[in-house]
Amino acid sequence: MADVTVEERAEHVRSGGGWPGYLARKLGGGLVSVFLVAVLGFFLFRVLPGDPVRTMTRGAPVSAEQLEQLRQRFGLDQPLWKQFVDFLGALLRGDLGTSYTYSRPVAELIAERFWPTVLLVGTATVLAVVLGLWIGTRAAWRHGSGFDKASTSIALTLWSVPTFWLGLIVLMVFGVGVGPIPGLFPVGGMSSPDTPAELIPQVLDVARHLVLPSLTMVAVIYAQYLMVMRSSLLEEMGADYLTTARAKGLREDLVRRRHAVPNALLPTVTLIFLHLGLVVGGAITVETVYSWPGLGLLTFEALRVPDLPLLQGTFIVLAGSVIVMNVVADLLYRVLDPRVRAA
Amino acid sequence: MGRRILVALVVVAGLLVPNAAVAQPATGGAAKLRVAVPQQIDSLNPFLGYSLASTDLFRLIYPTLTTYSPQDFSVTPELAESWETSPDKLTWTFHIRPGVQWTDGRPVTARDAAYTYDRMMHDPAAATANGNFVENFESVAAPDESTLVIRTKTPQATMLAIDAPIVPEHVWSQVEDVAGFANDRMPVVGSGPFELTEYEPEQYATLRANPRFWRGPAKISELQFVQFKNTDASVQALRKGEVDVAQKLTPAQFDALAGEPDVAQVQGQGRRFFEMLINPGAANSAGAPIGTGHPALRDVRVRRAIDQAIDKQALVDRVLTGYGQVGGGYLPPIFDDYHWAPQQPRRFDPAAANAQLDEAGYRRGPDGIRRTPQGEPLNLGFMLHASTSADAQVGEFVKRWLADVGIAVELEPVSDNQVNDRTTAGDFDLAISGWSANPDPDYVLRLQTCGSRPSPEGGGTPDSFLCDQVYDDLYARQLGEFDPAKRIDLVKRAQQRFYDQATASVLYYQNSLEAHRSDRYSGFTTQPAAEGVITGQQGYWGYYGAQPTPAAMNSQDTDYGTAALVLVGVVVVAGAVIVLVVRRRRATVDERE
């Protein structure tokens, strides 16, 4: 008994600390990255050509005094270092400044648009993961078969199609209807204004609006899960433990489901979490096609103006979500794979 | 496997429920007009909102002193029934219409108007959207409920075009920080033909007809603005009947709707002119040269030759596929009174352009490119909006035509913001520009005055950097001219002078393309009456005049009671299927390890 404890301790020393240390390192790294993103966000958007105050007045004939007042209101009359210090101070308080276009706090605007994006990206990711893993598993198990070839080529074709174009095609076919296919789903927005205020109609309404945008996103992103699942399962297929399982007399179906797939899942899980952060940004196109009132659309609008505080805010939130998901992926990997704990 | 497909089918069926459910006629015969809006509503606060979608909304909710007639854009009484000016033209007295009410029942008085303008004059945040209207105001007062007196610093002919929404004092005097006030407490108190009752940012705004409106309630009961970030989607929504009006269509989208049953196309003259600036040697308001304009363009003969080398009819035919008119004067033909067409237009004539350039002393070199007297090749940059496909097409045509007369053009597509910045700084040779004109021409005419040039410390809104004494005199005289016929004459002479100086070439006026559901609505009031538009008017006429057809009055609304029942059924069936699958799996559990 005592021997075991000693051995465990020795292992912990080798891996550079246990859970608390690992957690602290990963979280610390994440925080540093968020800080760097904030710094980058501040300076990056100040490199953009153009006087922000002129942007705000969009060519309206305003007097020099009015311009000066606007500069003061947004703190643009201060030296850059002072603006940066103010920006960091405000950021720590969760204050992302005031949008030029909407004259409202950026944090409020982002909070409003955050959940629609999470709903869209979340639904699409769950569906894409399920679809990708399921087809990927089957394709690998019967690799070289007609099913394998067909499913892989369909997925890769959809992956390489421009999202905007695919979105429009999906919209035409399922939103408006072509030939015998009736137009079943709304072509834009997230809800209809006339829906009764009760819960069930509201949920149904949002669900119907969700179908086409999430379908488009799924079509574009499921290929990556399919390919990773397929290749990592192919790597496992020759492994001895599968032969052992078969030797025990297990059905082929169970060998696949209980033995091969769990082992092949590891790289896929990491990929899912790494991508979750990126997908939020990737929603820009889909949200624009379907007028989905999310963060992507907000970013698109902010870029067009350009609305400095809003761009900074969405940049920090989007980059932040990538960082958070990276940390989650790291932590999860350690839970899932004992080899990481030992290494 | 079969069971999984069944589950999937059940789920899909659930999503289709509202379509499949039995539709029942809505009660009360209420007609709802739904308009697709391609632009964002940036703010509900009339002191802050500036986007076209917001201004459109404010025109429906808030009163203005005067408005523009739907027939011909002439000034028409609105909240002010009548007005008079003092002999020195500095004092304006407006008589406010009695009996007009705010939607909360309080009377609309001269004090509300005085309060609104006063706030714009003294609170910088309140001047954000419409501050330019009160710039020349000396004082505003309401000696009694029905009289509004405005004193201006200098005589100003545009006093009947104060296009700023008037807000209720009893609501807005409670607002301390205008910049931070969202004005989203529903229903929003106004006094226009519609009352804002519901707003979901980036999604929709719902207005209901105001029963107290002084002209009488609108014929539709509800008006809805639905946001579409993508005009392709709004065209599809119109086809499908999800919206009743779609606007800002491209020629391709407009043509695609030609054969569609139940859809009527509306082709109106646009308020916008599309021009190519020719930098005549930019200078700031102190007269100091700024920017990087090519010196050859300071010669008016070169500028005229460039204008003459461009085939504007070809641009209308090819870029606009015919939906527009060839440019000439500075104000588009939709504003009939002030529109001016050159008596002796510089018609497309490369030979004449060549001759003029020869005469100006720009001889062709061995490579066919003309040389400046210093021997430099005549290379010009042409700045375009990278985001606009029309710009790219115009750029290619112009490049080819100017090559024919020995001028090399390099296309420079840049971001919209850069176009604004570089034109303001004078950093261009040729550049695309364009403005939406108002019924009162003062705003766009002012852009060409010496006073509009940027001041050394910033500010100012220049367009082509024309700074010409003759033009400025004509401009100043029209602003102080209160006889309409004489003012029209001065405005036309100013345009003639601008055309002669050729600091910009007005290429074309693009038509405004819209479509609406003819099975549900008819009788939209267009502005102007001939070749006018429904959306983006200077007034509320388009929506106010909409006539619902019987089909629109008996709109079918989805029956959500049935939908809910079907949904419950779907959930039960799905649950049962899942239970079955789980049981089957449990049954084989022994087999697993």
Coordinates of N, CA and C in Angstrom, one line a residue, chain B residues 23-172:
Chain B
A23 N -55.3 26.6 -40.8 CA -55.2 28.1 -40.8 C -56.6 28.6 -40.6
Q24 N -56.7 29.6 -39.8 CA -58.0 30.3 -39.6 C -57.9 31.8 -39.8
P25 N -59.0 32.3 -40.4 CA -58.9 33.8 -40.7 C -58.8 34.6 -39.4
A26 N -58.0 35.6 -39.5 CA -57.8 36.5 -38.3 C -59.1 37.3 -38.1
T27 N -59.4 37.6 -36.9 CA -60.7 38.3 -36.6 C -60.5 39.8 -36.8
G28 N -61.6 40.4 -37.2 CA -61.6 41.9 -37.2 C -61.2 42.5 -38.6
G29 N -60.8 41.6 -39.5 CA -60.4 42.2 -40.8 C -59.2 43.2 -40.7
A30 N -58.2 42.8 -40.0 CA -57.1 43.8 -39.9 C -56.0 43.5 -41.0
A31 N -55.6 44.6 -41.6 CA -54.6 44.4 -42.7 C -53.2 44.9 -42.1
K32 N -52.3 44.0 -42.4 CA -50.9 44.3 -41.9 C -50.0 44.4 -43.1
L33 N -49.3 45.5 -43.2 CA -48.4 45.7 -44.3 C -47.0 45.4 -43.8
R34 N -46.3 44.5 -44.5 CA -44.9 44.1 -44.1 C -43.9 44.6 -45.1
V35 N -42.9 45.4 -44.7 CA -42.0 46.0 -45.6 C -40.6 45.4 -45.2
A36 N -39.9 44.9 -46.2 CA -38.5 44.4 -46.0 C -37.6 45.6 -46.0
V37 N -36.8 45.7 -45.0 CA -35.8 46.8 -44.8 C -34.4 46.3 -44.9
P38 N -33.6 46.8 -45.9 CA -32.3 46.2 -46.0 C -31.3 46.9 -45.1
Q39 N -31.7 47.9 -44.4 CA -30.7 48.7 -43.6 C -31.1 48.6 -42.2
Q40 N -30.1 48.8 -41.3 CA -30.4 48.7 -39.9 C -31.1 49.9 -39.4
I41 N -31.9 49.7 -38.4 CA -32.5 50.8 -37.6 C -31.4 51.1 -36.5
D42 N -30.7 52.2 -36.6 CA -29.5 52.3 -35.7 C -30.0 52.8 -34.3
S43 N -31.1 53.6 -34.3 CA -31.5 54.1 -33.0 C -33.0 54.4 -33.1
L44 N -33.7 54.3 -32.0 CA -35.1 54.7 -32.0 C -35.2 56.2 -31.5
N45 N -34.1 56.7 -31.1 CA -34.0 58.0 -30.6 C -33.9 59.0 -31.7
P46 N -34.9 59.9 -32.0 CA -34.9 60.7 -33.2 C -33.8 61.8 -33.2
F47 N -33.2 62.0 -32.0 CA -32.0 62.9 -32.0 C -30.7 62.2 -32.5
L48 N -30.7 60.9 -32.4 CA -29.5 60.2 -32.7 C -29.6 59.4 -34.0
G49 N -30.7 58.8 -34.3 CA -30.9 57.9 -35.5 C -30.6 58.6 -36.8
Y50 N -29.8 58.1 -37.6 CA -29.5 58.8 -38.9 C -29.7 57.9 -40.1
S51 N -29.7 56.5 -39.9 CA -29.8 55.6 -41.1 C -31.2 55.9 -41.7
L52 N -31.2 55.5 -43.0 CA -32.4 55.7 -43.8 C -33.6 55.0 -43.1
A53 N -33.4 53.8 -42.6 CA -34.4 53.0 -42.0 C -35.0 53.7 -40.8
S54 N -34.1 54.4 -40.0 CA -34.5 55.1 -38.8 C -35.3 56.3 -39.2
T55 N -34.8 57.1 -40.2 CA -35.5 58.3 -40.6 C -36.9 58.0 -41.1
D56 N -37.0 56.9 -41.9 CA -38.2 56.4 -42.4 C -39.2 56.2 -41.3
L57 N -38.7 55.6 -40.2 CA -39.5 55.3 -39.0 C -40.0 56.6 -38.3
F58 N -39.0 57.5 -38.2 CA -39.4 58.8 -37.5 C -40.4 59.6 -38.2
R59 N -40.4 59.5 -39.6 CA -41.4 60.3 -40.3 C -42.8 59.8 -40.1
L60 N -42.9 58.5 -39.7 CA -44.2 57.9 -39.4 C -44.7 58.2 -38.0
I61 N -43.7 58.4 -37.1 CA -44.1 58.6 -35.7 C -44.2 60.0 -35.2
Y62 N -43.3 60.8 -35.7 CA -43.2 62.2 -35.1 C -43.6 63.2 -36.2
P63 N -44.2 64.3 -35.7 CA -44.6 65.4 -36.6 C -43.4 66.3 -37.0
T64 N -43.5 66.9 -38.1 CA -42.6 68.0 -38.5 C -43.4 69.2 -38.8
L65 N -42.7 70.4 -38.8 CA -43.5 71.6 -39.0 C -44.2 71.6 -40.4
T66 N -43.4 71.3 -41.4 CA -43.9 71.2 -42.8 C -43.6 69.9 -43.4
T67 N -44.2 69.5 -44.5 CA -43.7 68.3 -45.1 C -43.7 68.5 -46.6
Y68 N -43.4 67.5 -47.4 CA -43.4 67.6 -48.9 C -44.6 66.9 -49.5
S69 N -45.2 67.6 -50.4 CA -46.4 67.0 -51.0 C -46.0 65.7 -51.8
P70 N -46.9 64.8 -51.8 CA -46.6 63.5 -52.6 C -46.7 63.8 -54.1
Q71 N -47.4 64.8 -54.5 CA -47.5 65.1 -56.0 C -46.1 65.5 -56.6
D72 N -45.5 66.6 -56.0 CA -44.4 67.2 -56.6 C -43.3 67.7 -55.7
F73 N -43.3 67.2 -54.4 CA -42.3 67.7 -53.5 C -42.5 69.1 -53.1
S74 N -43.6 69.8 -53.4 CA -43.7 71.1 -52.9 C -44.0 71.2 -51.4
V75 N -43.6 72.2 -50.8 CA -43.8 72.3 -49.3 C -45.3 72.4 -49.0
T76 N -45.7 71.6 -48.0 CA -47.1 71.4 -47.6 C -47.2 71.6 -46.1
P77 N -48.2 72.3 -45.6 CA -48.4 72.4 -44.2 C -48.5 71.1 -43.5
E78 N -47.9 71.0 -42.3 CA -48.1 69.7 -41.6 C -48.6 70.1 -40.2
L79 N -47.6 70.2 -39.2 CA -48.0 70.6 -37.9 C -48.3 72.2 -37.9
A80 N -47.5 72.8 -38.7 CA -47.7 74.3 -38.9 C -48.8 74.5 -40.0
E81 N -49.9 75.1 -39.7 CA -50.9 75.4 -40.6 C -50.6 76.5 -41.6
S82 N -49.9 77.5 -41.1 CA -49.5 78.6 -41.9 C -48.3 79.3 -41.3
W83 N -47.7 80.2 -42.0 CA -46.5 80.9 -41.5 C -46.3 82.2 -42.2
E84 N -45.5 83.1 -41.6 CA -45.1 84.3 -42.3 C -43.7 84.7 -41.8
T85 N -43.1 85.6 -42.6 CA -41.8 86.0 -42.3 C -41.8 87.6 -42.1
S86 N -40.8 88.0 -41.3 CA -40.7 89.5 -41.1 C -40.1 90.1 -42.4
P87 N -40.2 91.4 -42.6 CA -39.6 92.0 -43.8 C -38.1 91.7 -43.9
D88 N -37.4 91.7 -42.8 CA -35.9 91.4 -42.9 C -35.6 89.9 -43.1
K89 N -36.7 89.1 -43.2 CA -36.5 87.7 -43.4 C -35.8 87.0 -42.3
L90 N -35.7 87.6 -41.2 CA -35.0 87.0 -40.1 C -35.9 86.3 -39.1
T91 N -37.1 86.7 -39.0 CA -38.1 86.2 -38.0 C -39.2 85.4 -38.7
W92 N -39.3 84.2 -38.3 CA -40.4 83.3 -38.9 C -41.4 83.0 -37.8
T93 N -42.7 83.2 -38.2 CA -43.7 82.8 -37.2 C -44.6 81.7 -37.8
F94 N -44.6 80.6 -37.1 CA -45.4 79.5 -37.6 C -46.7 79.3 -36.7
H95 N -47.8 79.1 -37.3 CA -49.1 78.9 -36.6 C -49.4 77.4 -36.5
I96 N -49.4 76.9 -35.3 CA -49.5 75.4 -35.1 C -51.0 75.0 -35.2
R97 N -51.2 73.9 -35.9 CA -52.5 73.3 -36.1 C -53.2 73.0 -34.8
P98 N -54.4 73.5 -34.5 CA -55.1 73.1 -33.3 C -55.6 71.7 -33.3
G99 N -55.8 71.1 -32.1 CA -56.5 69.9 -32.0 C -55.6 68.6 -32.3
V100 N -54.3 68.8 -32.6 CA -53.5 67.6 -32.9 C -53.1 67.1 -31.5
Q101 N -53.1 65.7 -31.4 CA -52.8 65.1 -30.1 C -51.6 64.2 -30.2
W102 N -50.9 64.1 -29.1 CA -49.9 63.0 -29.0 C -50.7 61.7 -28.7
T103 N -50.0 60.6 -28.9 CA -50.7 59.3 -28.8 C -51.2 59.0 -27.4
D104 N -50.6 59.8 -26.4 CA -51.1 59.6 -25.0 C -52.2 60.5 -24.7
G105 N -52.7 61.3 -25.7 CA -53.9 62.1 -25.5 C -53.6 63.6 -25.2
R106 N -52.3 63.9 -24.9 CA -51.9 65.3 -24.6 C -51.9 66.1 -25.9
P107 N -52.2 67.4 -25.9 CA -52.2 68.2 -27.1 C -50.8 68.5 -27.6
V108 N -50.6 68.5 -28.9 CA -49.3 68.9 -29.5 C -49.4 70.5 -29.6
T109 N -48.4 71.1 -29.0 CA -48.4 72.6 -29.1 C -47.1 73.2 -29.6
A110 N -47.1 74.5 -29.7 CA -45.9 75.2 -30.2 C -44.8 75.0 -29.2
R111 N -45.1 74.8 -27.9 CA -44.1 74.6 -26.9 C -43.2 73.3 -27.2
D112 N -43.9 72.3 -27.7 CA -43.2 71.0 -28.0 C -42.1 71.3 -29.1
A113 N -42.6 72.1 -30.2 CA -41.6 72.4 -31.3 C -40.5 73.2 -30.7
A114 N -40.8 74.3 -29.9 CA -39.8 75.1 -29.4 C -38.8 74.3 -28.5
Y115 N -39.4 73.4 -27.7 CA -38.5 72.6 -26.8 C -37.6 71.8 -27.7
T116 N -38.1 71.2 -28.7 CA -37.3 70.3 -29.6 C -36.1 71.0 -30.2
Y117 N -36.4 72.2 -30.9 CA -35.3 72.9 -31.5 C -34.3 73.5 -30.5
D118 N -34.9 73.9 -29.4 CA -34.0 74.5 -28.4 C -33.0 73.5 -27.8
R119 N -33.5 72.3 -27.7 CA -32.7 71.2 -27.2 C -31.6 70.9 -28.2
M120 N -31.9 70.9 -29.5 CA -30.9 70.7 -30.5 C -29.9 71.8 -30.5
M121 N -30.3 73.0 -30.2 CA -29.4 74.1 -30.2 C -28.4 74.1 -29.0
H122 N -28.9 73.6 -27.9 CA -28.1 73.7 -26.7 C -27.5 72.4 -26.1
D123 N -28.0 71.3 -26.6 CA -27.5 70.0 -26.1 C -26.8 69.3 -27.3
P124 N -25.4 69.3 -27.2 CA -24.7 68.7 -28.4 C -25.2 67.3 -28.8
A125 N -25.5 66.5 -27.8 CA -26.0 65.1 -28.1 C -27.3 65.2 -28.9
A126 N -28.1 66.2 -28.6 CA -29.4 66.3 -29.4 C -29.2 66.8 -30.8
A127 N -28.0 67.3 -31.1 CA -27.7 67.8 -32.4 C -27.1 66.8 -33.3
T128 N -26.9 65.5 -32.8 CA -26.2 64.5 -33.5 C -26.8 64.3 -34.9
A129 N -28.1 64.0 -35.0 CA -28.7 63.7 -36.3 C -29.1 64.9 -37.2
N130 N -29.7 65.9 -36.6 CA -30.3 67.0 -37.3 C -29.8 68.3 -37.0
G131 N -28.6 68.4 -36.3 CA -28.1 69.7 -35.9 C -27.9 70.7 -36.9
N132 N -27.7 70.3 -38.2 CA -27.5 71.3 -39.3 C -28.7 72.2 -39.5
F133 N -29.9 71.6 -39.1 CA -31.1 72.5 -39.4 C -31.2 73.7 -38.4
V134 N -30.6 73.6 -37.3 CA -30.7 74.7 -36.3 C -29.4 75.5 -36.2
E135 N -28.4 75.2 -37.1 CA -27.2 75.9 -37.0 C -27.3 77.4 -37.1
N136 N -28.2 77.8 -38.0 CA -28.4 79.3 -38.2 C -29.5 79.9 -37.4
F137 N -30.0 79.2 -36.4 CA -31.0 79.7 -35.5 C -30.4 80.6 -34.4
E138 N -31.1 81.8 -34.3 CA -30.6 82.7 -33.2 C -31.4 82.4 -31.9
S139 N -32.7 82.2 -32.1 CA -33.5 81.9 -30.9 C -34.8 81.2 -31.4
V140 N -35.4 80.5 -30.4 CA -36.7 79.8 -30.7 C -37.6 80.1 -29.5
A141 N -38.9 80.5 -29.8 CA -39.8 80.8 -28.6 C -41.2 80.4 -29.0
A142 N -42.0 80.1 -27.9 CA -43.4 79.8 -28.1 C -44.2 80.7 -27.2
P143 N -44.5 81.9 -27.7 CA -45.2 82.9 -26.9 C -46.6 82.3 -26.4
D144 N -47.2 81.5 -27.2 CA -48.4 80.8 -26.7 C -48.5 79.4 -27.3
E145 N -49.6 78.7 -27.0 CA -49.7 77.3 -27.4 C -49.6 77.1 -28.9
S146 N -50.1 78.1 -29.7 CA -50.2 77.9 -31.1 C -49.3 78.7 -31.9
T147 N -48.3 79.4 -31.3 CA -47.4 80.3 -32.1 C -46.0 79.9 -31.8
L148 N -45.2 79.7 -32.9 CA -43.8 79.4 -32.8 C -43.0 80.5 -33.5
V149 N -42.1 81.1 -32.8 CA -41.3 82.1 -33.4 C -39.8 81.7 -33.5
I150 N -39.3 81.7 -34.7 CA -37.9 81.4 -34.8 C -37.1 82.6 -35.4
R151 N -36.0 83.0 -34.8 CA -35.2 84.0 -35.3 C -33.9 83.4 -35.9
T152 N -33.5 83.8 -37.1 CA -32.3 83.2 -37.7 C -31.2 84.3 -37.7
K153 N -30.0 83.8 -37.8 CA -28.8 84.8 -37.8 C -28.7 85.5 -39.1
T154 N -29.0 84.7 -40.2 CA -28.9 85.3 -41.5 C -30.2 84.8 -42.3
P155 N -30.7 85.5 -43.3 CA -31.8 85.1 -44.0 C -31.6 83.7 -44.6
Q156 N -32.6 82.8 -44.6 CA -32.4 81.4 -45.0 C -33.7 80.9 -45.7
A157 N -33.5 80.6 -47.0 CA -34.7 80.2 -47.7 C -35.2 78.8 -47.4
T158 N -34.3 78.1 -46.6 CA -34.7 76.7 -46.4 C -35.5 76.5 -45.1
M159 N -36.1 77.5 -44.6 CA -36.8 77.4 -43.3 C -38.0 76.6 -43.4
L160 N -38.5 76.3 -44.6 CA -39.7 75.5 -44.7 C -39.3 74.0 -45.0
A161 N -38.0 73.7 -44.8 CA -37.6 72.4 -45.0 C -36.9 71.8 -43.8
I162 N -37.4 72.2 -42.6 CA -36.8 71.7 -41.4 C -37.2 70.3 -41.2
D163 N -36.4 69.4 -41.6 CA -36.8 68.0 -41.7 C -36.5 67.3 -40.4
A164 N -36.7 67.9 -39.2 CA -36.3 67.3 -37.9 C -37.5 66.9 -37.2
P165 N -37.6 65.7 -36.7 CA -38.8 65.3 -35.9 C -39.0 66.1 -34.7
I166 N -40.3 66.4 -34.4 CA -40.6 67.2 -33.2 C -41.1 66.2 -32.1
V167 N -40.5 66.3 -30.9 CA -40.8 65.3 -29.9 C -41.7 66.0 -28.8
P168 N -42.4 65.1 -28.0 CA -43.3 65.7 -27.0 C -42.4 66.2 -25.8
E169 N -42.6 67.4 -25.4 CA -41.8 68.0 -24.3 C -42.0 67.2 -23.0
H170 N -43.3 66.8 -22.7 CA -43.6 66.2 -21.4 C -42.9 64.8 -21.3
V171 N -42.5 64.2 -22.4 CA -41.7 63.0 -22.3 C -40.2 63.3 -22.2
W172 N -39.8 64.1 -23.2 CA -38.3 64.3 -23.4 C -37.7 65.2 -22.3

